[in-house]
């Protein structure tokens, strides 16, 4: 048994993913899925960037999540349809939430999979000892140096996902006689030659250093720092016409040839290191534990993009460059089709043309027509938390804690590359200069300034956020009964500081805004009743209010200190009911869940075709409901085989008609003559909320014998819906079209993608030779090379109001990769 | 176990039933609640063509209504709309092209004449916006402030029949007309407007009473390079006034019919 545990722990610690969250206390937690690569490039839920945060927390104890977590990732599945901002993620007891995003950013510790594998997950509405716990569950990483056994290990992995190679070296001293422990890890990830998507790139490094000193049985102090600088060339989503012409679902419009190399216009550079100091106090009778953590993180997340003025759009897939734009001109259409088929300089970014345009403009004394700008986001966070775990009686535990944090994020743009030009004028190309010439300047204090590379342009502002959170949970455990009740109170203080005076918002752009105060509360309760030692019924509920995220609080956070009217906290009410069966011949969990989101606020800026300009678009009072059932099952077949099954059927819909407030964004003081604000009612009740497949199922067979493990899974995904452009669901978009007409159906018919199958297989094995251990793992995902699985699809914000034609601006898609593999080798001693 | 299974079955069934019963929302159609308070003839009477007075302001609150007769699909009617009611026709100057998509022939259009003027260009009456004391077309972004249509397309108005130039008076201008029994000079030889011409071409239509009317075709028209018809035919189009007399603009070659065929 000891040997088995040793092996399991060894393999476990060897190669795992940042998102694979495993309860290390469980010997059954070993899973070859741990050999998968990290989620770099996916750590973003912005559909426009095709991002994804792991949607399912994993606990070996839970038969559903244990089998669903990895298998469903390919389809960007989200547990119960809940976004990751509803999950609580902590490290050494300190929550890692980015207060602007409202969620933790896994990128901060990506590439450190051997360090970040000691996760305890508290799924869904369970009680957790380190936080109140959001409705998407809680997870805590323990990265204290003493938690790693003494070892030195080296790992190499090759694959064809976001990057091709990963090299990792990890050392842990174990606990030394003097009470000190040291752990360190470093990794490098690189190479994109094997990738599906041309023009993407990846270069990432990661490091971790941790010390811990156990002074005695009662006091322990630990320090840890980690970071992951990453440079990444991004992909973009496209309309079907483009994918059809290029013959691939992995066409990437972001790159073009430049000086013999593929150059990507959208490059992301991320580095947000974290420092953590943590103290643990145990009472002499071990009935009380107090964990106190101080943390700090800072860093940047920069993304480059084109900017251009009064000239042709440089993006090759701009709708006016597609054959469909020339439906009335067959001759031109034929020429465009030919260009797409034969001319890579037409099909991709033509960098030389951009440089030439800038050269010509410069020769005439003008500014660059095209530039690359860098959209920079810099943050500093200081946080502190203390949590108490007290054993009040033999059956009652009290968890309580206080979390205080301050967060400042400054967002601005810099001129990154003038592309051969000499200067850049930071002006709004859509401005109504006839009404007021100053409207066109992003910075009226430096109007007509000739900006050069490195100068700020466009916008410059900061979010300042403080948040205090006090919580407590009471957990009772008896032979046949387990219950918990919890309370939570949070106060959020938020304000904006503007540093650039944009002409259209000159009176409200600079300086501090008023402070937005948002008190919020939560309560949760749950009870589990064991009918006998094999059967348990469980019911949980949670109610909470949530402050709107910073970006949704202001009319236009880029330029203005003005708050949105009638801001409300979101209200979430959720409950689940589960039946858990645990026999030798079968383990099973079946759950029914219902989640109501009320008064959600959403905010967008986009070009509105009805008003012929960019608008600030705020949706308030959005109500949503997610209901569904989960089923997980494991049936042992003999001693070596296990049949595994996990499935989710969900129905996630909008349940009301929210209100959209639209104001002119940039360049105009009024939306239309005499009209500063337009209110639209959005008729999307009972339409589906997008973002994840609402049906996901896996059926697998696992073979396990000695140190071999082989697993085959067949997966199915369905009810994948397009994210809605709310403006299509308005009378303004419908116009006078008859109900039931094909033209109206093309506008309001939400696209549902066809269900898709995938097949995965994996094999792993390790050998122990004296004190040395060698292991390998091979996992092949999507063996059948299904390239039609859509991971995200969204309706464009643009809409043809002239003809009320729902097909003028088709949906945009991201597809899951075809067959991918990971092969990992590990050596440790 | 039995009870558990029943529980589960009931719950799952309840979910499916509740989910299946939902009907997706449908946004209501816009309601066109406009009403004309002036006929086109009354509007035309607000302004007398005068070279020293280029335009007159249309009274605030004026709403006219008419049926679209022009079409820029073939690009011969360019950057304007003509609408007509029982009393007459008027030209609306536009900045946008591809107007036929939103205002197809036969569509009923209400025009809120707020801030608009009526004036003339080369003696043809038109309504337009004013910018720096000059008449300009309605920009695309502001069309929804001035023009209202329910998108429904009815039959095009019956064209007024012209058999002699002598019968043409001001009430014919900006209206759909059919000139009957015309013979094109150099029919089958000349084109409507050859490539070599930059702007437009004028061709003579000979009517049966030997009077003539000018057929005006822009070089940008998609049918400009087609040959003029041979023999007697009827031509339907928009009759526009000009300094040199009435001009007929075809909307497409489908506006030509041959009475003997």
Short mmCIF file of C-alpha atoms in Angstrom, two decimals, chain A residues 160-539:
data_model
loop_
_atom_site.label_atom_id
_atom_site.label_comp_id
_atom_site.label_asym_id
_atom_site.label_seq_id
_atom_site.Cartn_x
_atom_site.Cartn_y
_atom_site.Cartn_z
CA UNK A 160 0.89 20.17 -30.87
CA UNK A 161 -1.38 22.41 -28.81
CA UNK A 162 -0.56 26.05 -28.05
CA UNK A 163 3.14 25.19 -28.01
CA UNK A 164 5.23 22.16 -28.87
CA UNK A 165 7.84 21.71 -26.16
CA UNK A 166 7.93 22.07 -22.45
CA UNK A 167 10.99 21.52 -20.29
CA UNK A 168 10.58 21.60 -16.55
CA UNK A 169 12.91 21.15 -13.64
CA UNK A 170 11.66 20.94 -10.08
CA UNK A 171 13.42 20.58 -6.77
CA UNK A 172 12.04 20.14 -3.29
CA UNK A 173 14.11 19.69 -0.17
CA UNK A 174 11.36 18.18 1.92
CA UNK A 175 11.27 19.28 5.51
CA UNK A 176 14.81 19.55 6.85
CA UNK A 177 15.76 18.85 10.42
CA UNK A 178 16.00 22.55 11.22
CA UNK A 179 12.41 23.06 10.13
CA UNK A 180 13.23 24.71 6.83
CA UNK A 181 11.81 23.56 3.53
CA UNK A 182 12.70 24.81 0.08
CA UNK A 183 11.01 24.16 -3.23
CA UNK A 184 11.77 25.56 -6.65
CA UNK A 185 10.64 24.96 -10.16
CA UNK A 186 11.35 26.42 -13.57
CA UNK A 187 9.98 25.64 -16.96
CA UNK A 188 10.20 26.81 -20.53
CA UNK A 189 7.58 26.35 -23.23
CA UNK A 190 8.23 27.08 -26.84
CA UNK A 191 7.82 26.00 -30.43
CA UNK A 192 4.81 26.22 -32.71
CA UNK A 193 5.97 24.29 -35.78
CA UNK A 194 3.47 21.52 -35.13
CA UNK A 195 0.55 23.84 -34.52
CA UNK A 196 -2.69 23.92 -36.46
CA UNK A 197 -3.00 27.68 -36.58
CA UNK A 198 -0.50 29.50 -38.77
CA UNK A 199 0.98 32.71 -37.54
CA UNK A 200 0.51 31.92 -33.87
CA UNK A 201 3.54 31.75 -31.62
CA UNK A 202 4.31 30.95 -28.02
CA UNK A 203 7.26 31.56 -25.77
CA UNK A 204 6.71 31.14 -22.08
CA UNK A 205 8.87 30.80 -19.02
CA UNK A 206 7.76 30.06 -15.49
CA UNK A 207 9.42 30.02 -12.13
CA UNK A 208 8.58 29.25 -8.57
CA UNK A 209 10.55 29.66 -5.40
CA UNK A 210 9.21 28.80 -1.99
CA UNK A 211 10.62 28.70 1.54
CA UNK A 212 8.99 27.57 4.70
CA UNK A 213 10.12 27.51 8.28
CA UNK A 214 8.30 25.44 10.82
CA UNK A 215 9.23 27.02 14.12
CA UNK A 216 7.45 24.39 16.14
CA UNK A 217 4.24 22.44 16.01
CA UNK A 218 2.26 25.61 16.40
CA UNK A 219 3.85 28.13 14.09
CA UNK A 220 4.92 27.96 10.52
CA UNK A 221 5.89 30.77 8.18
CA UNK A 222 6.18 30.38 4.43
CA UNK A 223 7.09 32.56 1.52
CA UNK A 224 6.47 31.86 -2.13
CA UNK A 225 6.94 33.75 -5.34
CA UNK A 226 6.07 32.69 -8.83
CA UNK A 227 5.55 34.14 -12.24
CA UNK A 228 5.08 33.23 -15.87
CA UNK A 229 6.22 35.68 -18.55
CA UNK A 230 4.55 34.71 -21.79
CA UNK A 231 4.76 36.10 -25.31
CA UNK A 232 2.08 34.85 -27.60
CA UNK A 233 0.91 35.48 -31.17
CA UNK A 234 -2.87 35.31 -31.24
CA UNK A 235 -5.52 33.84 -33.48
CA UNK A 236 -8.78 35.50 -34.60
CA UNK A 237 -12.19 34.12 -35.39
CA UNK A 238 -13.73 34.36 -38.85
CA UNK A 239 -16.94 34.03 -40.81
CA UNK A 240 -17.74 30.76 -42.64
CA UNK A 241 -17.07 32.30 -46.04
CA UNK A 242 -13.41 32.76 -45.10
CA UNK A 243 -13.04 29.25 -43.74
CA UNK A 244 -14.63 27.85 -46.90
CA UNK A 245 -12.30 29.79 -49.18
CA UNK A 246 -9.18 28.86 -47.25
CA UNK A 247 -10.27 25.24 -46.77
CA UNK A 248 -9.45 25.22 -43.09
CA UNK A 249 -11.14 26.08 -39.83
CA UNK A 250 -7.78 27.29 -38.54
CA UNK A 251 -7.26 30.20 -40.90
CA UNK A 252 -5.77 33.10 -38.99
CA UNK A 253 -6.14 36.63 -40.42
CA UNK A 254 -3.76 38.12 -37.85
CA UNK A 255 -0.54 37.47 -39.75
CA UNK A 256 1.22 38.27 -43.02
CA UNK A 257 4.65 37.83 -44.55
CA UNK A 258 7.19 40.46 -43.60
CA UNK A 259 10.87 40.20 -44.41
CA UNK A 260 10.47 36.50 -45.08
CA UNK A 261 8.80 35.72 -41.79
CA UNK A 262 5.24 35.39 -40.59
CA UNK A 263 4.44 38.51 -38.61
CA UNK A 264 1.45 38.59 -36.29
CA UNK A 265 -0.30 41.93 -35.66
CA UNK A 266 -1.81 40.73 -32.41
CA UNK A 267 0.81 39.72 -29.90
CA UNK A 268 0.12 39.35 -26.23
CA UNK A 269 2.79 39.85 -23.62
CA UNK A 270 1.86 38.84 -20.08
CA UNK A 271 3.81 38.84 -16.87
CA UNK A 272 2.09 39.17 -13.50
CA UNK A 273 4.34 37.81 -10.73
CA UNK A 274 2.95 36.99 -7.31
CA UNK A 275 4.50 37.14 -3.84
CA UNK A 276 2.92 35.36 -0.92
CA UNK A 277 3.74 35.32 2.77
CA UNK A 278 1.77 32.91 4.87
CA UNK A 279 1.63 32.05 8.53
CA UNK A 280 -0.12 29.10 10.10
CA UNK A 281 -0.90 28.88 13.77
CA UNK A 282 -2.16 25.71 15.39
CA UNK A 283 -3.42 25.68 18.94
CA UNK A 284 -1.86 23.26 21.35
CA UNK A 285 -4.93 21.05 21.33
CA UNK A 286 -5.00 21.28 17.51
CA UNK A 287 -8.59 22.38 17.63
CA UNK A 288 -7.90 25.81 16.25
CA UNK A 289 -5.93 26.75 13.20
CA UNK A 290 -5.42 30.30 12.03
CA UNK A 291 -3.97 30.92 8.58
CA UNK A 292 -2.85 34.41 7.75
CA UNK A 293 -1.58 35.37 4.32
CA UNK A 294 -0.27 38.52 2.76
CA UNK A 295 0.05 38.73 -0.98
CA UNK A 296 1.07 41.06 -3.67
CA UNK A 297 1.02 40.86 -7.39
CA UNK A 298 1.81 43.30 -10.12
CA UNK A 299 2.64 43.21 -13.76
CA UNK A 300 1.24 43.75 -17.19
CA UNK A 301 -0.88 42.26 -19.86
CA UNK A 302 -0.24 43.94 -23.20
CA UNK A 303 -1.83 43.19 -26.52
CA UNK A 304 -0.89 44.76 -29.83
CA UNK A 305 -3.39 45.65 -32.53
CA UNK A 306 -3.75 47.75 -35.65
CA UNK A 307 -4.89 51.32 -35.63
CA UNK A 308 -5.48 53.27 -38.83
CA UNK A 309 -7.09 56.46 -40.09
CA UNK A 310 -9.16 57.30 -43.13
CA UNK A 311 -7.73 54.46 -45.15
CA UNK A 312 -8.45 50.86 -46.02
CA UNK A 313 -8.89 48.38 -43.20
CA UNK A 314 -5.69 46.31 -42.96
CA UNK A 315 -7.42 43.14 -41.84
CA UNK A 316 -7.61 40.72 -44.75
CA UNK A 317 -10.95 39.28 -43.67
CA UNK A 318 -12.70 42.66 -43.43
CA UNK A 319 -16.14 42.14 -44.94
CA UNK A 320 -15.52 44.49 -47.86
CA UNK A 321 -12.65 42.27 -49.02
CA UNK A 322 -14.76 39.13 -49.23
CA UNK A 323 -16.47 37.83 -52.39
CA UNK A 324 -19.90 38.14 -50.77
CA UNK A 325 -19.49 41.91 -50.75
CA UNK A 326 -19.46 41.87 -54.52
CA UNK A 327 -22.64 39.90 -55.11
CA UNK A 328 -23.81 42.59 -57.53
CA UNK A 329 -20.56 42.63 -59.43
CA UNK A 330 -19.74 39.12 -60.68
CA UNK A 331 -16.58 40.23 -62.43
CA UNK A 332 -15.10 41.80 -59.31
CA UNK A 333 -16.35 38.91 -57.26
CA UNK A 334 -14.51 36.44 -59.46
CA UNK A 335 -11.34 38.47 -59.10
CA UNK A 336 -11.64 38.50 -55.31
CA UNK A 337 -12.23 34.75 -55.21
CA UNK A 338 -9.13 34.27 -57.30
CA UNK A 339 -7.09 36.49 -55.02
CA UNK A 340 -8.18 34.56 -51.97
CA UNK A 341 -7.28 31.31 -53.68
CA UNK A 342 -3.92 32.25 -55.15
CA UNK A 343 -2.53 35.37 -53.55
CA UNK A 344 -1.25 35.02 -50.01
CA UNK A 345 -0.56 38.75 -49.87
CA UNK A 346 -4.29 39.29 -50.34
CA UNK A 347 -5.34 36.45 -48.06
CA UNK A 348 -3.08 37.59 -45.24
CA UNK A 349 -1.95 40.97 -43.96
CA UNK A 350 0.01 42.77 -46.64
CA UNK A 351 2.63 44.41 -44.47
CA UNK A 352 4.51 45.84 -47.43
CA UNK A 353 1.39 47.74 -48.56
CA UNK A 354 1.01 49.23 -45.11
CA UNK A 355 4.62 50.37 -45.02
CA UNK A 356 4.26 51.79 -48.50
CA UNK A 357 1.14 53.74 -47.55
CA UNK A 358 2.99 55.18 -44.59
CA UNK A 359 6.02 56.04 -46.70
CA UNK A 360 3.85 57.91 -49.17
CA UNK A 361 2.08 59.77 -46.42
CA UNK A 362 5.38 60.65 -44.77
CA UNK A 363 6.76 61.94 -48.07
CA UNK A 364 3.89 64.41 -48.11
CA UNK A 365 4.57 65.39 -44.52
CA UNK A 366 1.66 63.38 -43.18
CA UNK A 367 1.32 60.99 -40.30
CA UNK A 368 1.36 57.20 -40.47
CA UNK A 369 -1.80 55.82 -41.98
CA UNK A 370 -1.35 52.53 -40.11
CA UNK A 371 0.33 51.80 -36.83
CA UNK A 372 0.61 48.96 -34.38
CA UNK A 373 -0.57 50.11 -31.00
CA UNK A 374 0.00 48.36 -27.71
CA UNK A 375 -3.00 48.09 -25.40
CA UNK A 376 -1.42 47.98 -22.00
CA UNK A 377 -2.95 46.90 -18.74
CA UNK A 378 -0.77 47.23 -15.64
CA UNK A 379 -1.93 46.20 -12.22
CA UNK A 380 -0.82 46.23 -8.63
CA UNK A 381 -2.64 44.28 -5.97
CA UNK A 382 -1.99 44.02 -2.26
CA UNK A 383 -4.12 41.63 -0.33
CA UNK A 384 -4.33 40.07 3.06
CA UNK A 385 -6.50 37.36 4.52
CA UNK A 386 -6.87 35.50 7.70
CA UNK A 387 -9.00 32.43 8.22
CA UNK A 388 -9.92 30.49 11.28
CA UNK A 389 -10.72 26.82 11.52
CA UNK A 390 -12.05 25.88 14.94
CA UNK A 391 -13.35 22.55 16.11
CA UNK A 392 -16.17 23.67 18.40
CA UNK A 393 -17.34 20.19 19.30
CA UNK A 394 -16.62 16.69 18.04
CA UNK A 395 -19.15 17.31 15.27
CA UNK A 396 -19.17 21.04 14.67
CA UNK A 397 -16.47 23.03 12.90
CA UNK A 398 -16.40 26.78 12.49
CA UNK A 399 -14.70 28.38 9.54
CA UNK A 400 -14.42 32.14 9.43
CA UNK A 401 -12.26 34.67 7.72
CA UNK A 402 -11.51 38.19 6.68
CA UNK A 403 -10.10 39.21 3.32
CA UNK A 404 -8.98 42.75 2.54
CA UNK A 405 -7.47 43.84 -0.74
CA UNK A 406 -6.61 46.86 -2.80
CA UNK A 407 -6.28 46.74 -6.55
CA UNK A 408 -5.23 49.32 -9.07
CA UNK A 409 -5.18 48.68 -12.76
CA UNK A 410 -3.98 51.30 -15.20
CA UNK A 411 -5.01 50.90 -18.81
CA UNK A 412 -3.54 52.87 -21.66
CA UNK A 413 -2.24 52.56 -25.17
CA UNK A 414 1.17 53.29 -26.61
CA UNK A 415 2.30 53.72 -30.16
CA UNK A 416 4.22 50.51 -30.63
CA UNK A 417 5.33 50.63 -34.26
CA UNK A 418 4.86 53.46 -36.76
CA UNK A 419 5.37 50.96 -39.61
CA UNK A 420 7.77 53.18 -41.49
CA UNK A 421 6.04 56.46 -40.73
CA UNK A 422 7.43 59.32 -38.69
CA UNK A 423 4.61 60.18 -36.35
CA UNK A 424 1.04 59.44 -35.41
CA UNK A 425 -1.87 61.76 -34.79
CA UNK A 426 -4.13 60.46 -32.09
CA UNK A 427 -7.48 61.42 -33.58
CA UNK A 428 -10.86 59.81 -33.78
CA UNK A 429 -11.58 59.01 -37.40
CA UNK A 430 -15.32 58.95 -36.75
CA UNK A 431 -15.47 62.34 -35.07
CA UNK A 432 -18.06 64.92 -36.03
CA UNK A 433 -15.56 67.71 -36.57
CA UNK A 434 -18.21 69.98 -38.07
CA UNK A 435 -20.04 70.09 -34.75
CA UNK A 436 -16.91 70.69 -32.71
CA UNK A 437 -13.31 70.27 -33.92
CA UNK A 438 -12.17 69.27 -30.43
CA UNK A 439 -14.32 66.16 -30.55
CA UNK A 440 -11.74 64.45 -32.71
CA UNK A 441 -8.86 64.60 -30.23
CA UNK A 442 -8.25 61.78 -27.81
CA UNK A 443 -6.09 64.11 -25.79
CA UNK A 444 -7.13 67.73 -26.16
CA UNK A 445 -4.27 68.84 -23.91
CA UNK A 446 -1.92 67.59 -26.61
CA UNK A 447 -4.07 68.08 -29.70
CA UNK A 448 -2.15 67.68 -32.95
CA UNK A 449 0.86 66.34 -31.04
CA UNK A 450 3.12 64.26 -33.25
CA UNK A 451 3.34 61.00 -31.34
CA UNK A 452 6.27 58.68 -31.82
CA UNK A 453 6.89 55.11 -30.76
CA UNK A 454 6.44 54.73 -27.03
CA UNK A 455 4.09 57.70 -26.65
CA UNK A 456 0.72 57.21 -25.04
CA UNK A 457 -2.30 57.46 -27.29
CA UNK A 458 -6.01 56.80 -27.30
CA UNK A 459 -6.87 56.45 -23.62
CA UNK A 460 -5.23 56.42 -20.22
CA UNK A 461 -7.12 55.68 -17.04
CA UNK A 462 -7.04 53.54 -13.92
CA UNK A 463 -9.49 51.50 -11.91
CA UNK A 464 -9.01 51.74 -8.16
CA UNK A 465 -10.76 49.08 -6.15
CA UNK A 466 -10.83 48.15 -2.52
CA UNK A 467 -12.74 45.21 -1.20
CA UNK A 468 -13.32 43.88 2.29
CA UNK A 469 -14.92 40.53 2.84
CA UNK A 470 -16.02 38.91 6.09
CA UNK A 471 -17.42 35.40 6.11
CA UNK A 472 -18.17 32.43 8.30
CA UNK A 473 -19.34 28.89 7.78
CA UNK A 474 -20.54 26.35 10.30
CA UNK A 475 -20.06 22.71 9.33
CA UNK A 476 -21.69 19.86 11.18
CA UNK A 477 -20.79 16.22 10.61
CA UNK A 478 -22.65 13.35 12.18
CA UNK A 479 -22.87 9.70 11.31
CA UNK A 480 -25.88 10.09 9.02
CA UNK A 481 -26.05 13.81 8.66
CA UNK A 482 -23.80 16.53 7.35
CA UNK A 483 -24.84 20.16 7.12
CA UNK A 484 -23.39 23.60 6.67
CA UNK A 485 -24.58 27.15 6.91
CA UNK A 486 -22.60 30.18 5.85
CA UNK A 487 -22.83 33.94 5.74
CA UNK A 488 -20.85 36.47 3.78
CA UNK A 489 -20.60 40.24 3.66
CA UNK A 490 -18.56 42.26 1.20
CA UNK A 491 -17.99 45.93 0.65
CA UNK A 492 -16.51 47.11 -2.61
CA UNK A 493 -15.25 50.65 -3.16
CA UNK A 494 -14.43 51.57 -6.70
CA UNK A 495 -13.46 54.70 -8.57
CA UNK A 496 -11.85 55.65 -11.83
CA UNK A 497 -8.94 57.99 -12.35
CA UNK A 498 -8.57 59.56 -15.78
CA UNK A 499 -5.27 60.83 -17.12
CA UNK A 500 -6.19 61.81 -20.66
CA UNK A 501 -8.78 64.39 -21.70
CA UNK A 502 -10.70 63.10 -24.67
CA UNK A 503 -12.56 65.83 -26.55
CA UNK A 504 -15.97 64.19 -26.46
CA UNK A 505 -15.78 63.74 -22.68
CA UNK A 506 -13.57 66.67 -21.81
CA UNK A 507 -15.52 67.61 -18.68
CA UNK A 508 -15.51 64.18 -17.13
CA UNK A 509 -12.38 62.51 -18.46
CA UNK A 510 -9.60 63.49 -16.08
CA UNK A 511 -9.15 63.12 -12.34
CA UNK A 512 -10.98 60.92 -9.90
CA UNK A 513 -14.56 59.92 -10.35
CA UNK A 514 -16.91 59.71 -7.44
CA UNK A 515 -16.61 56.55 -5.41
CA UNK A 516 -18.97 53.71 -6.20
CA UNK A 517 -19.87 51.78 -3.06
CA UNK A 518 -21.37 48.37 -3.36
CA UNK A 519 -22.29 46.41 -0.24
CA UNK A 520 -23.07 42.78 -0.98
CA UNK A 521 -24.17 39.77 1.00
CA UNK A 522 -24.47 36.05 0.72
CA UNK A 523 -25.87 33.08 2.54
CA UNK A 524 -25.57 29.40 1.91
CA UNK A 525 -26.79 26.20 3.47
CA UNK A 526 -26.68 22.54 2.71
CA UNK A 527 -27.65 19.25 4.21
CA UNK A 528 -26.63 15.72 3.34
CA UNK A 529 -28.46 12.76 4.69
CA UNK A 530 -27.04 9.27 4.55
CA UNK A 531 -29.79 6.71 4.24
CA UNK A 532 -27.20 4.01 4.80
CA UNK A 533 -23.50 3.75 4.18
CA UNK A 534 -24.05 3.50 0.43
CA UNK A 535 -26.76 6.04 -0.34
CA UNK A 536 -26.83 9.76 0.36
CA UNK A 537 -29.21 12.55 -0.49
CA UNK A 538 -27.88 16.06 -0.53
CA UNK A 539 -29.48 19.44 -0.99
#
